[in-house]
Each structure stands twice: as C-alpha cells, then as structure tokens.
Tab-separated table of C-alpha atoms in Angstrom:
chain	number	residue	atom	x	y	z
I	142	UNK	CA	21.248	6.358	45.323
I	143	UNK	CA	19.267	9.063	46.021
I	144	UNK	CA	20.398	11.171	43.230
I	145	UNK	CA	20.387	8.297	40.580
I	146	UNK	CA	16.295	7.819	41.495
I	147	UNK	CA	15.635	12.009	40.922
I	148	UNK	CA	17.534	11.884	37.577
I	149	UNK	CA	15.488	9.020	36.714
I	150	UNK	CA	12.635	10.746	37.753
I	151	UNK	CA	13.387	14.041	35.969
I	152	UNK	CA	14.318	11.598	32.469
I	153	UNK	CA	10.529	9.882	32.966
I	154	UNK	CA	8.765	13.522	33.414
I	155	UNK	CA	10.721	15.070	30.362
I	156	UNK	CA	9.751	11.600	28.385
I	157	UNK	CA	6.148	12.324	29.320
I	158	UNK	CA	5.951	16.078	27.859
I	159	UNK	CA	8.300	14.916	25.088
I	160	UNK	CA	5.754	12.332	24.236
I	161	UNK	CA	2.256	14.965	24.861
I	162	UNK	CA	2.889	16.705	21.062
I	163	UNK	CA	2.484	13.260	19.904
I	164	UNK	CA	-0.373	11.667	21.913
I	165	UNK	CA	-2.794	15.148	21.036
I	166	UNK	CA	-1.733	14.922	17.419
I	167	UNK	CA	-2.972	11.106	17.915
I	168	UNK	CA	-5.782	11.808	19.583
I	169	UNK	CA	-7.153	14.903	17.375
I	170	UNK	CA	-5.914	13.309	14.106
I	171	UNK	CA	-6.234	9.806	14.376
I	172	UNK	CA	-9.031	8.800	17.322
I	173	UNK	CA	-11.567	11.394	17.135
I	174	UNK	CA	-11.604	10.934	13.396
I	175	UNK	CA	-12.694	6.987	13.952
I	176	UNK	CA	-14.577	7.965	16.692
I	177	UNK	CA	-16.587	9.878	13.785
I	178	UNK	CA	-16.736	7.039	11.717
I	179	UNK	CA	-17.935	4.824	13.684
I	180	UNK	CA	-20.585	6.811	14.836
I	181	UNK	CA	-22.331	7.760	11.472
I	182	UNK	CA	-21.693	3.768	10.646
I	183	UNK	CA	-24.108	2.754	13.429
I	184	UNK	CA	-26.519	5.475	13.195
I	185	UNK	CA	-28.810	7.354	10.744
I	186	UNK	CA	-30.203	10.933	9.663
I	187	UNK	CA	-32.126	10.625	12.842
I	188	UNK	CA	-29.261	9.753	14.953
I	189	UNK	CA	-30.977	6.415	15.907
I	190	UNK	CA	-28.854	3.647	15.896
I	191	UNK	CA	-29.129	0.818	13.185
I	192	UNK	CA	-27.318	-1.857	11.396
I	193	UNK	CA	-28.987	-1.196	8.051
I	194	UNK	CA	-25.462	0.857	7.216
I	195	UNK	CA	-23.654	-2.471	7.639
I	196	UNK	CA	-25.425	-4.495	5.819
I	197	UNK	CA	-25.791	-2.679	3.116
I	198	UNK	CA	-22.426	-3.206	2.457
I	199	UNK	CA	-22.748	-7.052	2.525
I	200	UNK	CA	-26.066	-6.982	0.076
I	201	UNK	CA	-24.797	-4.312	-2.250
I	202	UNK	CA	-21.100	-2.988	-1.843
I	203	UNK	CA	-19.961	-6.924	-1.791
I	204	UNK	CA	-19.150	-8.047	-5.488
I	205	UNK	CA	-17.670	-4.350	-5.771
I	206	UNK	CA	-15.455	-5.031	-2.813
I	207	UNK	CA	-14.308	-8.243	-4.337
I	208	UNK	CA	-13.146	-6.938	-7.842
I	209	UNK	CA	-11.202	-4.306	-5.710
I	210	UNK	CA	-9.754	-7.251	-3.935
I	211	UNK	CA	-9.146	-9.088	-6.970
I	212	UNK	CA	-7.453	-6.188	-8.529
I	213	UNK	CA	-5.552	-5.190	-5.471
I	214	UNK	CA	-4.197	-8.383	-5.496
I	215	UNK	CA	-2.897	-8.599	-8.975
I	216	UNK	CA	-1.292	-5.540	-8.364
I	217	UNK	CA	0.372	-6.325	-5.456
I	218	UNK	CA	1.325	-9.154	-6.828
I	219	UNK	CA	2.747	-7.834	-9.963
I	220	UNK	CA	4.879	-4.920	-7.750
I	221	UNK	CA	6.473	-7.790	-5.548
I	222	UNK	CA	7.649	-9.878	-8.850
I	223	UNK	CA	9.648	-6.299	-10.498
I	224	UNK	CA	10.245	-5.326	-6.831
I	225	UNK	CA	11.978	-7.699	-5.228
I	226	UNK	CA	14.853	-8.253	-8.291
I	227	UNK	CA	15.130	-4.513	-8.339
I	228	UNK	CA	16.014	-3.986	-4.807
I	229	UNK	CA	17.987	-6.842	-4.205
I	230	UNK	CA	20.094	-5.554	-7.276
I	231	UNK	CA	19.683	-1.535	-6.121
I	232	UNK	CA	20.741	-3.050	-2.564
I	233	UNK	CA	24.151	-4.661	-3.995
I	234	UNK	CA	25.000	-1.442	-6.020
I	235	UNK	CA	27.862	0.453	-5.348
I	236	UNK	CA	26.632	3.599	-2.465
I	237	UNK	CA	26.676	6.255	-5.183
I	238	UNK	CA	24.975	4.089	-7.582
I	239	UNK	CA	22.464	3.261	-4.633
I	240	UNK	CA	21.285	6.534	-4.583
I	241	UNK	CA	21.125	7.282	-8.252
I	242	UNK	CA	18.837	4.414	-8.628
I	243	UNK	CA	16.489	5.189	-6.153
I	244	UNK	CA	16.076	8.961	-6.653
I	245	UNK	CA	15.406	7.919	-10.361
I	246	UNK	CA	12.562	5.939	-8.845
I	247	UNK	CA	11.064	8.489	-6.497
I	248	UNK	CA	11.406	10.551	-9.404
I	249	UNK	CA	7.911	9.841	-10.724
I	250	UNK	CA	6.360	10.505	-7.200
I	251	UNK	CA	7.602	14.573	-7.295
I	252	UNK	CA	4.624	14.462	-10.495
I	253	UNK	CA	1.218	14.924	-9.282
I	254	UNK	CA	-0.754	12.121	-9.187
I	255	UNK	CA	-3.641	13.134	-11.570
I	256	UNK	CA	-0.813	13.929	-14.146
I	257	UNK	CA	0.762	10.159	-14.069
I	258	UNK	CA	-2.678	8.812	-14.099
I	259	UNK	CA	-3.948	11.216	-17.367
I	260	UNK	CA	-0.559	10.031	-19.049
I	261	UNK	CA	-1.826	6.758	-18.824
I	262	UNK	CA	-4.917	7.589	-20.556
I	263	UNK	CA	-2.906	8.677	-23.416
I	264	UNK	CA	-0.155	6.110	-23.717
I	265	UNK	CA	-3.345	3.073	-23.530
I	266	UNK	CA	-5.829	4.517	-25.694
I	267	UNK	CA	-6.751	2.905	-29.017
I	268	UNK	CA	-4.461	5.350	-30.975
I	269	UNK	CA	-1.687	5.899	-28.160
I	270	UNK	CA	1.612	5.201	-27.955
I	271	UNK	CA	1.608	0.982	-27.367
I	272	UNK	CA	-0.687	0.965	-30.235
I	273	UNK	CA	1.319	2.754	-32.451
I	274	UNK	CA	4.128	0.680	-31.304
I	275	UNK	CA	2.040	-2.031	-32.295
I	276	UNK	CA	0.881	-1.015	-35.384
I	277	UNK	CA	4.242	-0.880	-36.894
I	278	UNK	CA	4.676	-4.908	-36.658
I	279	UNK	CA	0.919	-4.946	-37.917
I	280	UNK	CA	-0.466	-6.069	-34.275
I	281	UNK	CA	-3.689	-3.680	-32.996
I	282	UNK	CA	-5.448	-1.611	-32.279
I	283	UNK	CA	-5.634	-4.047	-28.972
I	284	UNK	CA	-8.286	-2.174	-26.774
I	285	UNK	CA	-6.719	-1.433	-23.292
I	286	UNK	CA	-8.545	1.535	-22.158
I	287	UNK	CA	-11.691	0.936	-19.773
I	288	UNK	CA	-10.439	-2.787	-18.758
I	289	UNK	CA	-9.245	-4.018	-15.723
I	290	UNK	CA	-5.607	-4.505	-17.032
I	291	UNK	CA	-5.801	-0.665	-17.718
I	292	UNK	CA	-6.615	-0.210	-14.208
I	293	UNK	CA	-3.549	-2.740	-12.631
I	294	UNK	CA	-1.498	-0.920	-15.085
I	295	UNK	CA	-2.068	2.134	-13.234
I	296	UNK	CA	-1.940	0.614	-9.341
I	297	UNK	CA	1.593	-0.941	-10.604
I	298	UNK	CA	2.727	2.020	-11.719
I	299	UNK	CA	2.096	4.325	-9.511
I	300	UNK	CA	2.589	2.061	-5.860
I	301	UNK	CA	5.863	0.164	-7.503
I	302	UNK	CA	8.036	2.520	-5.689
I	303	UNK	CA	6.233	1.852	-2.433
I	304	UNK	CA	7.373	-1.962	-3.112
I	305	UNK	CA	10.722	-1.319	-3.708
I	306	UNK	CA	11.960	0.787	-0.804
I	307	UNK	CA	11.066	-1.240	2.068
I	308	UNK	CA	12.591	-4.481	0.840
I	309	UNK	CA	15.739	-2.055	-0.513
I	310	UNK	CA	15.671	-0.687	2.958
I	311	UNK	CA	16.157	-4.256	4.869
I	312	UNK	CA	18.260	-5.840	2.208
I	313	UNK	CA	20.831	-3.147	2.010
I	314	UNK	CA	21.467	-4.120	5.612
I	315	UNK	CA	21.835	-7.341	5.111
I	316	UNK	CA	25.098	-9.246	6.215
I	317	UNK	CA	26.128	-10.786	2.787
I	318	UNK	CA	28.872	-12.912	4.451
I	319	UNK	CA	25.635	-15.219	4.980
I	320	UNK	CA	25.353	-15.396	1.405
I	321	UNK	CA	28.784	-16.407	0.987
I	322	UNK	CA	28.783	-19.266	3.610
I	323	UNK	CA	26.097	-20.417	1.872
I	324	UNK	CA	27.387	-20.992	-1.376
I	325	UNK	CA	30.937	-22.113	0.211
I	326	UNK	CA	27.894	-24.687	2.030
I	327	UNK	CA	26.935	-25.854	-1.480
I	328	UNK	CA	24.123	-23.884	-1.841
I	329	UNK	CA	23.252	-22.880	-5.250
I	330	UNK	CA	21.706	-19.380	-6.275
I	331	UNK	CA	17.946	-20.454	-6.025
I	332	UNK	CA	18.728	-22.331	-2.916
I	333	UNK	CA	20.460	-19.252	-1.737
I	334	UNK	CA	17.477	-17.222	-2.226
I	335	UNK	CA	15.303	-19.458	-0.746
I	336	UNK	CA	17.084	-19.930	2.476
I	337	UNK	CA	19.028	-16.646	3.284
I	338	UNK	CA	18.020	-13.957	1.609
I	339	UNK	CA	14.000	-14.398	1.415
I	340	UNK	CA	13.885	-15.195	5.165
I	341	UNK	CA	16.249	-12.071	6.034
I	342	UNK	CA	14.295	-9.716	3.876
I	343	UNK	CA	10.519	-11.492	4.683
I	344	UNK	CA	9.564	-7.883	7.081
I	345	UNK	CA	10.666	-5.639	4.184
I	346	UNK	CA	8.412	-7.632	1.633
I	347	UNK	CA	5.573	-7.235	4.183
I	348	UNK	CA	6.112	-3.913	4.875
I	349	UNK	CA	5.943	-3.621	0.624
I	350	UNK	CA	2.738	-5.991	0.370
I	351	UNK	CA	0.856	-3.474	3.036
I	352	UNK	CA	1.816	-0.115	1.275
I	353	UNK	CA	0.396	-1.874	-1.914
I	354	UNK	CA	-2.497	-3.283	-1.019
I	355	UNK	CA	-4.010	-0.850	0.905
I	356	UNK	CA	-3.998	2.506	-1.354
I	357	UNK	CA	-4.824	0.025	-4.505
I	358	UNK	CA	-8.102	-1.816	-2.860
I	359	UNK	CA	-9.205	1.628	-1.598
I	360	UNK	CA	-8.000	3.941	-5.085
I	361	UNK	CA	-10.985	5.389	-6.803
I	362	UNK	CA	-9.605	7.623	-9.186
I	363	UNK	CA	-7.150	5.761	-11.248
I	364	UNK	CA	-10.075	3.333	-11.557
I	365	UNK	CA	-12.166	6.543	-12.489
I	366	UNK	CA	-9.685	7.272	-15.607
I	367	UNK	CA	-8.333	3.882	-16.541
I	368	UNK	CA	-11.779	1.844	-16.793
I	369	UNK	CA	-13.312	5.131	-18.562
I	370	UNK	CA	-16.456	4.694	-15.996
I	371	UNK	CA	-16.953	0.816	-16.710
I	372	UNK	CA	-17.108	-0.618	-13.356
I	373	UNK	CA	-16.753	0.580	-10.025
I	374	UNK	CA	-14.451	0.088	-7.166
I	375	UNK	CA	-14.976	0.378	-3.187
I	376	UNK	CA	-13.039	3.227	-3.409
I	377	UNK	CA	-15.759	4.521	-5.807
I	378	UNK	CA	-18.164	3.602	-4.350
I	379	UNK	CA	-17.111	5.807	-1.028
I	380	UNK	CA	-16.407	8.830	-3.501
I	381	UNK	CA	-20.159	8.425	-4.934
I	382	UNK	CA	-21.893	7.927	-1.982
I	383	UNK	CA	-19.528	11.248	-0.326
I	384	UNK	CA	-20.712	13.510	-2.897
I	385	UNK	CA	-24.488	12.516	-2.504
I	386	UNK	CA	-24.254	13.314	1.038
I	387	UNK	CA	-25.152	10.060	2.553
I	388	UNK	CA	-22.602	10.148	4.979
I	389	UNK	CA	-23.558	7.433	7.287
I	390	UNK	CA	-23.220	4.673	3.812
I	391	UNK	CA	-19.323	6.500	3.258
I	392	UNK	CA	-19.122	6.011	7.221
I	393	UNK	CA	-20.428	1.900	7.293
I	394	UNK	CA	-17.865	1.389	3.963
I	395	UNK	CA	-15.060	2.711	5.466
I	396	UNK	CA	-15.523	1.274	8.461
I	397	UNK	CA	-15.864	-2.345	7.281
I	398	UNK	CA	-12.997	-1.721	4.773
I	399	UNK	CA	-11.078	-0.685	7.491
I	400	UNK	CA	-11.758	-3.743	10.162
I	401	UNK	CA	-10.914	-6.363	6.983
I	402	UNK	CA	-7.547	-4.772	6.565
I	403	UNK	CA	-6.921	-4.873	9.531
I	404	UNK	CA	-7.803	-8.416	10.185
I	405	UNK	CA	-5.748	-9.458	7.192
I	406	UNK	CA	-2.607	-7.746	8.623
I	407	UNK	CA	-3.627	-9.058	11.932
I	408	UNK	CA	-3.082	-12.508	10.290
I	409	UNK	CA	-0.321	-12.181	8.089
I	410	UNK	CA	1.879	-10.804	11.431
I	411	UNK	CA	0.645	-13.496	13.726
I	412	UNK	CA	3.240	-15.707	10.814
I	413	UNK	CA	6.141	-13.470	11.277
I	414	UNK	CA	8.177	-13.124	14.090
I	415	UNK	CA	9.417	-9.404	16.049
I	416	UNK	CA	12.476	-9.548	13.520
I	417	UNK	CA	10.556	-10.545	10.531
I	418	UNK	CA	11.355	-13.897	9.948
I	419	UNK	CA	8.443	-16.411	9.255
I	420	UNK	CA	7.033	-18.741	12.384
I	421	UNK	CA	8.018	-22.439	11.616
C-alpha cells in the first residue's frame, strides 16, 4: 500500500515539472500578452483609465466590423460547401491515395502568403487570366479587382485547406459499417448524410468553421491587395491605427474583436456535445 501511494506520488511530482515548460510558455506567451491588451484598452497616453477606447469602436470601427463579418461569413461559408465533399471523398480514398490528396492540398501553404495573394492580383485583374479566358467566348472584361468577391476569392483560397483537414481528420475515423446499416435500414444517400455522417463529423466541421472564420474576419492584407484600397476591414483598421502609434485604439479593437469571438464560439459549443454531436 505504502509503496503504491509513493509511486503515485513520484508520477504526480514528475506530471507537475513535466507540465512547468508549458504553463511559463502560457503564461509569458499567452497571459501577459492579454494582460497588455487589456491594459492599453482601458487606459490612455496618460495612463488614466477611460472607456473612450471602447466606444470608439462601437461609433466608428462598427459598420467596418460588420463588412468583415459579412465577408467572413461568405467565406466560411463557401470553404464548408467545397470542403466537406472533398474530405468525405479524400476520407474514403484508398491510404496512399489519402495522402497524395492532401499533400497536394497543403501544397499551396509551403508558398508564402504574400506570393498566393499577389497571384491573385494578376489572375483577377481586368486583363488577367479569367478575363482572357473570357474574352475568347466574347464575355468581359468583367471587373473583379477591388470588389468584395475579389476579396472572398482570396479568404477561400487561401483558408480552404484549414476547412478540409479537420473534417478529413474525424471522417477518416469514422466507422462506415454505420453507413452500411443505414442503407441496409432503407436509408437513401441524402438521408444517409443527414443522419450518420453529418452528426459523426459535426466537431470536425466546427473545428473547420473556427479556423475560417477567425483569420478571415481579422485578415488585413489580402483585403489590402484584393479590394486595391477600396474599403477597409477590422483587420485594417488595427494595421492603420498600429502604424500611427495609437496603441491604446489597436489595444480597445483587438480586445473587443477578441471577446465577440469568443462569445460566438462560446455559443456555438454550448449546441454540441464533449464528442461533437449536436444537443437535441
């Protein structure tokens, strides 16, 4: 007895210094950092606190935050609909074939970014390459560069892959032998999807929504490139206010950015279980 209570004791100690790299790379990296944030959000040059940071972001930043939302959204939206068909087919592939499919999409991601997005620039431009395409069935010029479907263009793109491999990741472990007992049950193919596989694979299409959504309502630069300078984003807005030194603004938009998404994926796991599936 004795001797199963000091191994047990030795197994928690080595737990605890296993676990002290981690909590100081948390702490340095990850709390001081909001710590810092939210103290130049409530406070200004003078160090005096204030709200005026906040609500500037209400009276000013607002319609700017909602295109970003709008845009995020269609985005996201747009990555789920190519997404999901892709890795449900990826996650019926043969093993080999598995892994030729998705190193062919992660093959995009060893580019740098600026590159993909500049590419863009060149392939949507009045005489690039979908407008000569175009042109050849007498269709065009169609102006795409410096619109908001130039921008989504860019957020599908280059988040698609971030889409894919989570729902690829949970579906390839699905047990298909549900699938079959539901057809032998009658079930046809929509109903299929709709009862088995969409319910199984509900935390991987989560997972994809969140890695989405969050890099494209925050992007500023493919917005930068794509929209030639037309209208802003959040994420611009942060950049602009960061390189005229008002710290405290970047600080108060952050912040509030921050606290919405995390409300919003506050909300959409309160309707999903611990294994993913949706609460009745």
């Amino acid at each position: 007895m004795k001797k199963t209570v000091a191994v047990t004791t030795q197994r928690s100690l080595f737990e605890r210094f296993a676990a002290a790299p981690h909590l100081v790379w948390s702490v340095l990296f990850i709390i001081t950092p909001l710590l810092f944030v939210a103290y130049y959000a409530f406070t200004d040059d003078t160090g005096a606190f204030t709200l005026l940071n906040l609500s500037a972001f209400f009276t000013d930043y607002f319609g700017i935050f909602l295109r970003s939302v709008k845009l995020a959204v269609i985005a996201t939206l747009i990555c789920l609909v190519i997404g999901y068909p892709v890795a449900y087919c990826i996650s019926r592939a043969k093993p080999h074939t598995q892994k030729i499919l998705l190193m062919l999409i992660m093959l995009p991601m060893w580019m740098n970014f600026l590159l993909r997005t500049y590419s863009w620039m060149t392939i949507l431009q009045d005489k690039g390459l979908i407008n000569s395409f175009l042109g050849l069935f007498g269709i065009g010029p169609l102006h795409i560069l410096g619109t908001e479907g130039a921008v989504v263009v860019g957020m599908v793109y280059d988040y698609l892959p971030y889409m894919i491999v989570p729902i690829y990741t949970v579906m390839s472990k699905l047990d298909y032998r549900l699938v079959e007992a539901a057809h032998d049950l009658g079930c046809n193919h929509l109903g299929v999807l709709r009862r088995v596989i969409l319910p199984l694979s509900i935390s991987g299409v989560i997972s994809g929504i969140t890695m989405v959504f969050v890099p494209s309502i925050s992007t500023f630069y493919i917005s930068q490139k794509l929209s030639g300078g037309k209208f802003y984003l959040i994420g611009d807005a942060i950049e602009s206010q960061y390189l005229n030194n008002n710290y405290h603004m970047v600080a108060s938009l952050s912040l509030v950015l921050m606290l919405i998404l995390l409300i919003g994926l506050a909300i959409v796991n309160h309707f999903t279980d611990e294994e993913g599936g949706m609460v009745p």
